[in-house]
Coordinates of C-alpha atoms and ligand atoms in Angstrom, one line a residue:
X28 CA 147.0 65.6 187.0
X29 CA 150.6 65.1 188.0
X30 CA 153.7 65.8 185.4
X31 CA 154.1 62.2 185.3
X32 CA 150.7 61.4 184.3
X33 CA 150.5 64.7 181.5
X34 CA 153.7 63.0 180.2
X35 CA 152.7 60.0 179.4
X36 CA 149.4 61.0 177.7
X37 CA 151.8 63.0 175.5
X38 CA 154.1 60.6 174.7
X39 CA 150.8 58.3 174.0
X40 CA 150.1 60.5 171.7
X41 CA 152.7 61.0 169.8
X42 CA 152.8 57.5 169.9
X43 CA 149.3 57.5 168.3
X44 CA 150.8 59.4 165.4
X45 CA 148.0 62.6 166.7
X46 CA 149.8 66.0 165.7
X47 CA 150.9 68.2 168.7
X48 CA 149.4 71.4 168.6
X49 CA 150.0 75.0 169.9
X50 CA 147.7 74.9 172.6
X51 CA 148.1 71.1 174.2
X52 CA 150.1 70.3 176.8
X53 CA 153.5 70.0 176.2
X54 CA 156.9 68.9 178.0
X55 CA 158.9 72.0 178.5
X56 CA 161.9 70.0 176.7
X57 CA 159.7 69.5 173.5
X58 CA 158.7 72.8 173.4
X59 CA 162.2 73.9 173.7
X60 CA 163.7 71.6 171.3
X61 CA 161.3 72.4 168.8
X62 CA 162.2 76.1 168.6
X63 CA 165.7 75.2 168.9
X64 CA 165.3 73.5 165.7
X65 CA 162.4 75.2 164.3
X66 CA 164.8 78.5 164.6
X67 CA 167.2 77.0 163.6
X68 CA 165.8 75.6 160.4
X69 CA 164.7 79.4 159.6
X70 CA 167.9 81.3 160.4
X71 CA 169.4 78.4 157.5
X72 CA 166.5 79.9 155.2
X73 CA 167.4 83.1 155.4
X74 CA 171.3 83.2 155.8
X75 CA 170.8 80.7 152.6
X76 CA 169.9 83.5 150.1
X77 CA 173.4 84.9 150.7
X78 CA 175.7 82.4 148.7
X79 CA 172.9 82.5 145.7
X80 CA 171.6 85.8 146.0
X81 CA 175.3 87.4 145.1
X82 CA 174.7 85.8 141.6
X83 CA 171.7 87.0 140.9
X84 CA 173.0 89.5 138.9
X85 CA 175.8 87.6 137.6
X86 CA 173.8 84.8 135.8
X87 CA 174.5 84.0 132.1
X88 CA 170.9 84.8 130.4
X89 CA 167.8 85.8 131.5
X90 CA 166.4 82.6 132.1
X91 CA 168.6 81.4 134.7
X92 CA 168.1 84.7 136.5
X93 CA 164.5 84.5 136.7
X94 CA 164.8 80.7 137.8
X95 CA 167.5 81.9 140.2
X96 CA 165.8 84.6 141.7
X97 CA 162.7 82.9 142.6
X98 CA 165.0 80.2 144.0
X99 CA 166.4 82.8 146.3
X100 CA 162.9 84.8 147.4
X101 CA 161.4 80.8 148.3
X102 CA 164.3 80.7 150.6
X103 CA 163.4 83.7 152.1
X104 CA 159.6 82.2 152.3
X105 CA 160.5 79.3 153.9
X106 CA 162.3 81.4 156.3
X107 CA 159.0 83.1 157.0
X108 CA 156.6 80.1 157.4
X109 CA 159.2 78.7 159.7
X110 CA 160.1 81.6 161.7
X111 CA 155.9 81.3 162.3
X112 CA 155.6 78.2 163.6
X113 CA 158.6 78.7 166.1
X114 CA 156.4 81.4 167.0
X115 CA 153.2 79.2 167.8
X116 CA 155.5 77.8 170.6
X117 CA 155.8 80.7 172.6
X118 CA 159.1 82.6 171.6
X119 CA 158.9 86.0 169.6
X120 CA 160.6 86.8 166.0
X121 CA 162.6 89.7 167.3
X122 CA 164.2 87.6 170.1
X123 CA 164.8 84.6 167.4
X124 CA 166.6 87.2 165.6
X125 CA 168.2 88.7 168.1
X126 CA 169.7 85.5 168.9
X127 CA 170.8 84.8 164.9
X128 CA 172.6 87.9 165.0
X129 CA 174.7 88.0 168.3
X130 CA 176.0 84.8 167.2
X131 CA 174.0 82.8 169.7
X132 CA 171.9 80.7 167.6
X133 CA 172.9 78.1 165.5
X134 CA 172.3 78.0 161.4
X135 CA 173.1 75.4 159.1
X136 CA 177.3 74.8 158.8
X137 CA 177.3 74.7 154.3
X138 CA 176.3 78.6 154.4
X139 CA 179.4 79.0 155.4
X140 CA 181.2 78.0 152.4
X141 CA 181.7 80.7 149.5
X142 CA 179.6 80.2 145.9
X143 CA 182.7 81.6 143.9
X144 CA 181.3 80.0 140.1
X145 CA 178.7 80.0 138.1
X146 CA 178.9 76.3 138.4
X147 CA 178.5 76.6 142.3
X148 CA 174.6 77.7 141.7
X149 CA 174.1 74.3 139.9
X150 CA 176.1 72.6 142.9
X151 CA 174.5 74.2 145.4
X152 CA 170.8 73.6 144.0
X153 CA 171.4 69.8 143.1
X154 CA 173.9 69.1 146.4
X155 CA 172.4 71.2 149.3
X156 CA 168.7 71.9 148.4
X157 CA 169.0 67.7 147.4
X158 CA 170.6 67.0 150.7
X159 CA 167.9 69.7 152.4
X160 CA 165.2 67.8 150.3
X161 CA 165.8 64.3 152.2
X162 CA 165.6 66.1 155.5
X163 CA 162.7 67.8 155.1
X164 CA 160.3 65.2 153.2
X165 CA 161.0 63.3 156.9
X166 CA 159.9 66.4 158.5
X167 CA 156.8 66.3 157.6
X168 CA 155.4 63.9 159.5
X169 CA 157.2 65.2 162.6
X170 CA 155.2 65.7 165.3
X171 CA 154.4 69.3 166.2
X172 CA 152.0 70.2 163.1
X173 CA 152.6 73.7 162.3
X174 CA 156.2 72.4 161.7
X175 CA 155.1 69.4 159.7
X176 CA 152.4 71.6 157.8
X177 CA 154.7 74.4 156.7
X178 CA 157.4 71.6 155.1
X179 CA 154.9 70.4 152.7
X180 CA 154.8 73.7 150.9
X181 CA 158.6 74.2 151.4
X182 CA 159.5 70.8 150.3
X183 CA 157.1 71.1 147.0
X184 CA 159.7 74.2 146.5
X185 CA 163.4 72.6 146.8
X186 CA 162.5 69.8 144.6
X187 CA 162.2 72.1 142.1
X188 CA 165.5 74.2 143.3
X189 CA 166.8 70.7 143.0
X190 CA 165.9 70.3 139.8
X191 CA 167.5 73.8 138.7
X192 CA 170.6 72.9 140.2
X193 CA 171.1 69.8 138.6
X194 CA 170.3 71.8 134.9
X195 CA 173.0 74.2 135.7
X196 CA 174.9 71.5 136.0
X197 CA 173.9 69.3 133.0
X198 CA 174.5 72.3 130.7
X199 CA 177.8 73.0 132.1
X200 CA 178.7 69.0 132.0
X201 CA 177.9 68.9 128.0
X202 CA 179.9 72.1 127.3
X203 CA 183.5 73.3 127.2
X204 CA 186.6 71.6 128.6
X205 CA 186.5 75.2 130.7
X206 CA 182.7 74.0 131.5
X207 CA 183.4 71.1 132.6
X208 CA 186.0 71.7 135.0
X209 CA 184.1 74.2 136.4
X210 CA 181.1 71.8 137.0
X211 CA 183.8 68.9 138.3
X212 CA 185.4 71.7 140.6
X213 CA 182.2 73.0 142.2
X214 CA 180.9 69.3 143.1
X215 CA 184.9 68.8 144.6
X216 CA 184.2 71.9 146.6
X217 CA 180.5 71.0 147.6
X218 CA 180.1 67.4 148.1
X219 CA 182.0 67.2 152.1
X220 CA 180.0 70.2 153.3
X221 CA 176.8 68.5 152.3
X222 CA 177.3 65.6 153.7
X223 CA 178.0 67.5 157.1
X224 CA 174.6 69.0 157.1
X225 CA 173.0 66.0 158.4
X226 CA 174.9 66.6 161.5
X227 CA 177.3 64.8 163.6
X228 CA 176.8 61.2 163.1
X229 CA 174.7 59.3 165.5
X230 CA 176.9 58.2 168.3
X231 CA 177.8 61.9 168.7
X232 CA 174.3 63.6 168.1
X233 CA 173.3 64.9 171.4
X234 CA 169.9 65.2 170.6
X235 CA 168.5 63.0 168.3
X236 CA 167.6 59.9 170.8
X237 CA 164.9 62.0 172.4
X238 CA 163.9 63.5 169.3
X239 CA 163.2 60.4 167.9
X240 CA 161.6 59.2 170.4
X241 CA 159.2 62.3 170.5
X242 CA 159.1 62.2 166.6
X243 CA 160.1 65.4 165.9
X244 CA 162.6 63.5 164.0
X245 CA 162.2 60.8 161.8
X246 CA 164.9 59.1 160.8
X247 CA 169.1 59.5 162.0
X248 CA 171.6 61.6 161.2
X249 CA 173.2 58.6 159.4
X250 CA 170.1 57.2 157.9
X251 CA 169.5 60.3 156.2
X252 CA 173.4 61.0 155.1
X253 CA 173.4 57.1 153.7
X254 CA 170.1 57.9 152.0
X255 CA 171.6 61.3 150.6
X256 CA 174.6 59.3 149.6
X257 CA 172.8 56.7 147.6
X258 CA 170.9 59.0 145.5
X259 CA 173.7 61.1 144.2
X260 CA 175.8 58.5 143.5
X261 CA 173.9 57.2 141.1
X262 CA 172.7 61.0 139.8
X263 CA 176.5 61.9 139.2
X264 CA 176.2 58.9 136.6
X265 CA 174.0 60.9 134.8
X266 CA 176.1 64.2 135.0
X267 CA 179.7 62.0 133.3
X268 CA 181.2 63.7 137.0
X269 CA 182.1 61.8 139.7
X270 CA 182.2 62.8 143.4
X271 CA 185.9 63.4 145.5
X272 CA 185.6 60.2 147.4
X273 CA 188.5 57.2 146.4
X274 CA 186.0 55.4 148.9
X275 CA 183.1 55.3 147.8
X276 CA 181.7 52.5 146.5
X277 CA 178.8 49.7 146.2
X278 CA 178.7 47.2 149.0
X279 CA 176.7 44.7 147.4
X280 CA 175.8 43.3 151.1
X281 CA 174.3 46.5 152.8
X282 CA 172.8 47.4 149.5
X283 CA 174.5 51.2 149.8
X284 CA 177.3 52.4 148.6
X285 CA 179.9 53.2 151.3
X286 CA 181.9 56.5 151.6
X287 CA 184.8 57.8 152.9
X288 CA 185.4 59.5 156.5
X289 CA 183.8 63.0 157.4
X290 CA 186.4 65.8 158.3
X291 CA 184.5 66.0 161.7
X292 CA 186.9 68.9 162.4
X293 CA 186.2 70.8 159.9
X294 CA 182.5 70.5 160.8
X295 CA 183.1 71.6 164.5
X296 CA 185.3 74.0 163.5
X297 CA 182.4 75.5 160.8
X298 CA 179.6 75.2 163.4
X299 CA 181.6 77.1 166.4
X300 CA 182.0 79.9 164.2
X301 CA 185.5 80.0 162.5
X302 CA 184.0 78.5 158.7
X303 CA 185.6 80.2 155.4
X304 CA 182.6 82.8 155.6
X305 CA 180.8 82.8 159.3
X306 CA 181.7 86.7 159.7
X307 CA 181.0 87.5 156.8
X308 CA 177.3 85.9 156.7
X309 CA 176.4 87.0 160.0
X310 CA 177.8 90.8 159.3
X311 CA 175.7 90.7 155.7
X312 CA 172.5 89.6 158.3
X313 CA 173.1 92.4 160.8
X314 CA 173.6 95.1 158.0
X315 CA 169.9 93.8 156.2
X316 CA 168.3 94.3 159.7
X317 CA 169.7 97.3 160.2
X318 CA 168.8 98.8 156.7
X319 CA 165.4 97.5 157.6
X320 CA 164.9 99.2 161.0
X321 CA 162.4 101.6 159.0
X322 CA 160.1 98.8 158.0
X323 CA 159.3 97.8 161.3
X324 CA 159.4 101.3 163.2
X325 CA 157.0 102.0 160.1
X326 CA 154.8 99.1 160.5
X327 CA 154.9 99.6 164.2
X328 CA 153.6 103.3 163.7
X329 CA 150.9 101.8 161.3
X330 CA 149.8 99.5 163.6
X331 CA 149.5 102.0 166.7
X332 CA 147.4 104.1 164.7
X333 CA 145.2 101.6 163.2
X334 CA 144.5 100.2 167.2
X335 CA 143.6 104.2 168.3
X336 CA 141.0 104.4 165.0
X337 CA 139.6 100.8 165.9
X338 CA 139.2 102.1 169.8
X339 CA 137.6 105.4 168.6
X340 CA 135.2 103.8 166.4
X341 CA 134.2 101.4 169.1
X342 CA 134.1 103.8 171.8
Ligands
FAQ29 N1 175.2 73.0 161.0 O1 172.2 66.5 168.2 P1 172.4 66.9 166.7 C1 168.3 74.4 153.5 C2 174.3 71.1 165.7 S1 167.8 74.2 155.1 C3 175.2 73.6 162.2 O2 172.4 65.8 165.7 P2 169.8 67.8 165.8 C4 167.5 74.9 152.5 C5 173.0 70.9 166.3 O3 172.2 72.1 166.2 C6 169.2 73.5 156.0 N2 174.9 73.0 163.3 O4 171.3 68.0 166.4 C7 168.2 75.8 151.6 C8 173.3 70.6 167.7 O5 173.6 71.8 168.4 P3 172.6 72.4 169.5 C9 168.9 73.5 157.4 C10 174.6 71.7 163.3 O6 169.1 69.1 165.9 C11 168.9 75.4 150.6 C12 174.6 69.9 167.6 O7 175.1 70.2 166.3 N3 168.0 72.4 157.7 O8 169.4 74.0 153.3 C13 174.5 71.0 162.1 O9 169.1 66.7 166.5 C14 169.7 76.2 149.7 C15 174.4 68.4 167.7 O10 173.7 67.8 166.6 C16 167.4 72.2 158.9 O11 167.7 73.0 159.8 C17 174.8 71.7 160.9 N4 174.8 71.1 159.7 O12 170.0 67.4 164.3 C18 168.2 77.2 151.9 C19 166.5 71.1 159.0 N5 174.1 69.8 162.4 O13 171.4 73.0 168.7 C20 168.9 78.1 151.1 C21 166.0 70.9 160.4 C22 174.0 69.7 163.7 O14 172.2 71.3 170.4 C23 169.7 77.6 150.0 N6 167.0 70.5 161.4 N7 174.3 70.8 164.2 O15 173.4 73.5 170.2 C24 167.3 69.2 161.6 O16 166.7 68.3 161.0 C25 168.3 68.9 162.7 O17 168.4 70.1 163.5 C26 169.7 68.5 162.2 C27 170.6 68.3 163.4 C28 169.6 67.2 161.4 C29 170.3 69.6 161.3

């Protein structure tokens, strides 16, 4: 059968709403994309645990440690689930790593930013895991399913990291004067840097045409940011906070509240590398892998030496 042909049949399927599987044919584009994104989506998993995981042992009671630190090991599951299903399309961990920590593959821009309060934990939880939530209930449906099937599990997970956040929050917001400055200064400090991880906005997303077209995306940049926006201006009500935007407001006629202009710069400037915390991140994720060459050269050793019983055995 000619390429033509094979890519039609896939693009009928998709268009059938039938999951794409490891083994079926597949576009070397789609395949590509997806552990682009796939990677992606996992290197954000795991550089993730390094804002929260530096509080761990600062939280104020018990309780908020415990919740905190199985926030932080989820992250580092979702990380897992997702690093295996990149897998399932043909590219090894080692060489997705490889590529995390030379600087070569992207992650999401907010792990940039520092966590520097308490308060940041409940911002971080009710702003970014919210603003991960959206993207990921889309995702899914997408269309490659060991993507789609390892979101279901991860999503059931950040709404309740979303849920934390916003507790941290509400405490913080019915305390103190000092409490609630704190609360008002982390959503200041966190609110722009959400809204940039939906990515560039449509007219400037290189890939998201084809994407959508091959469903492993859903819905727009935009769509999503506008959906993100709507719900937490209306959650903020909740909180007696309000969000560092003069523009936002209700627009009675879209039926969504309109906001103010992106720093697009400070995006680009975040994603190519030169963010308040890029180094810093990617030197923390080289020094884990190298504390952790043991495990694998041990595992590796294990493995070897199971293989030689197993042939013995058989022989
Ligand atoms: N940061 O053409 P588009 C989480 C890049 S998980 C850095 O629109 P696309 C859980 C993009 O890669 C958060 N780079 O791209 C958690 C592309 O460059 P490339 C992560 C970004 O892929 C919570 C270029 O810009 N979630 O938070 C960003 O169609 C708390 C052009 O952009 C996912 O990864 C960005 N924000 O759409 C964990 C979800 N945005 O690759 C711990 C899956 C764009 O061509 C603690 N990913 N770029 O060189 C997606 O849905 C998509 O990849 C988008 C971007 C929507 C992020």
């Amino acid at each position: 059968m000619s390429i033509t042909n094979l890519e039609q049949l896939f693009q009928d399927k998709i268009d059938a709403e039938t999951k794409i599987e490891p083994r079926d044919w597949m576009p070397d584009a789609y395949r590509k994309t997806n552990i682009r994104q796939i990677s992606q989506h996992a290197h954000s998993e795991v550089v993730g645990m390094l804002p929260e995981g530096n509080w761990i042992s600062r939280a104020p009671t018990l309780k908020r440690k415990a919740i905190l630190l199985a926030k932080v090991q989820d992250e580092g599951g979702h990380g897992l689930y997702l690093y295996s299903a990149a897998e399932t399309l043909g590219m090894s961990r080692d060489e997705m790593i490889a590529d995390l920590l030379s600087g070569k593959a992207k992650y999401s821009s907010i792990f940039n930013y520092p966590a520097i309060t308490w308060a940041d934990m409940g911002a971080i939880g009710w702003l970014v895991d919210g603003a991960a939530i959206l993207n990921q209930v889309m995702l899914c449906r997408t269309s490659y399913g060991p993507y789609a099937r390892a979101m279901v599990r991860i999503c059931k997970e950040e709404s309740f990291h979303q849920r934390q956040g916003f507790d941290i929050l509400l405490s913080l917001s019915r305390g103190t004067d000092e409490q609630k400055a704190m609360c008002q200064d982390s959503i200041n400090r966190w609110w722009w840097p959400s809204l940039m991880m939906f990515g560039p906005k449509d007219s400037e997303s290189t890939n998201s045409d084809q994407s959508m077209k091959w469903k492993i995306k859903r819905k727009t940049n935009d769509e999503l940011r506008q959906q993100f926006v709507d719900m937490i201006a209306e959650q903020i009500k909740t909180l007696g906070m309000r969000l560092p935007d003069d523009q936002l407001k209700w627009n009675e006629n879209r039926k969504h509240y309109d906001y103010g202009e992106i720093n697009w710069e400070e995006f680009w400037n975040v994603v190519k590398g030169n963010g308040p915390c890029n180094k810093q991140r990617l030197e923390a994720r080289r020094k884990a892998h190298n504390d952790g060459a043991w495990v694998r050269e041990a595992a590796k050793v294990h493995a070897e030496k199971k293989a030689a019983r197993e042939k013995q055995a058989a022989a």
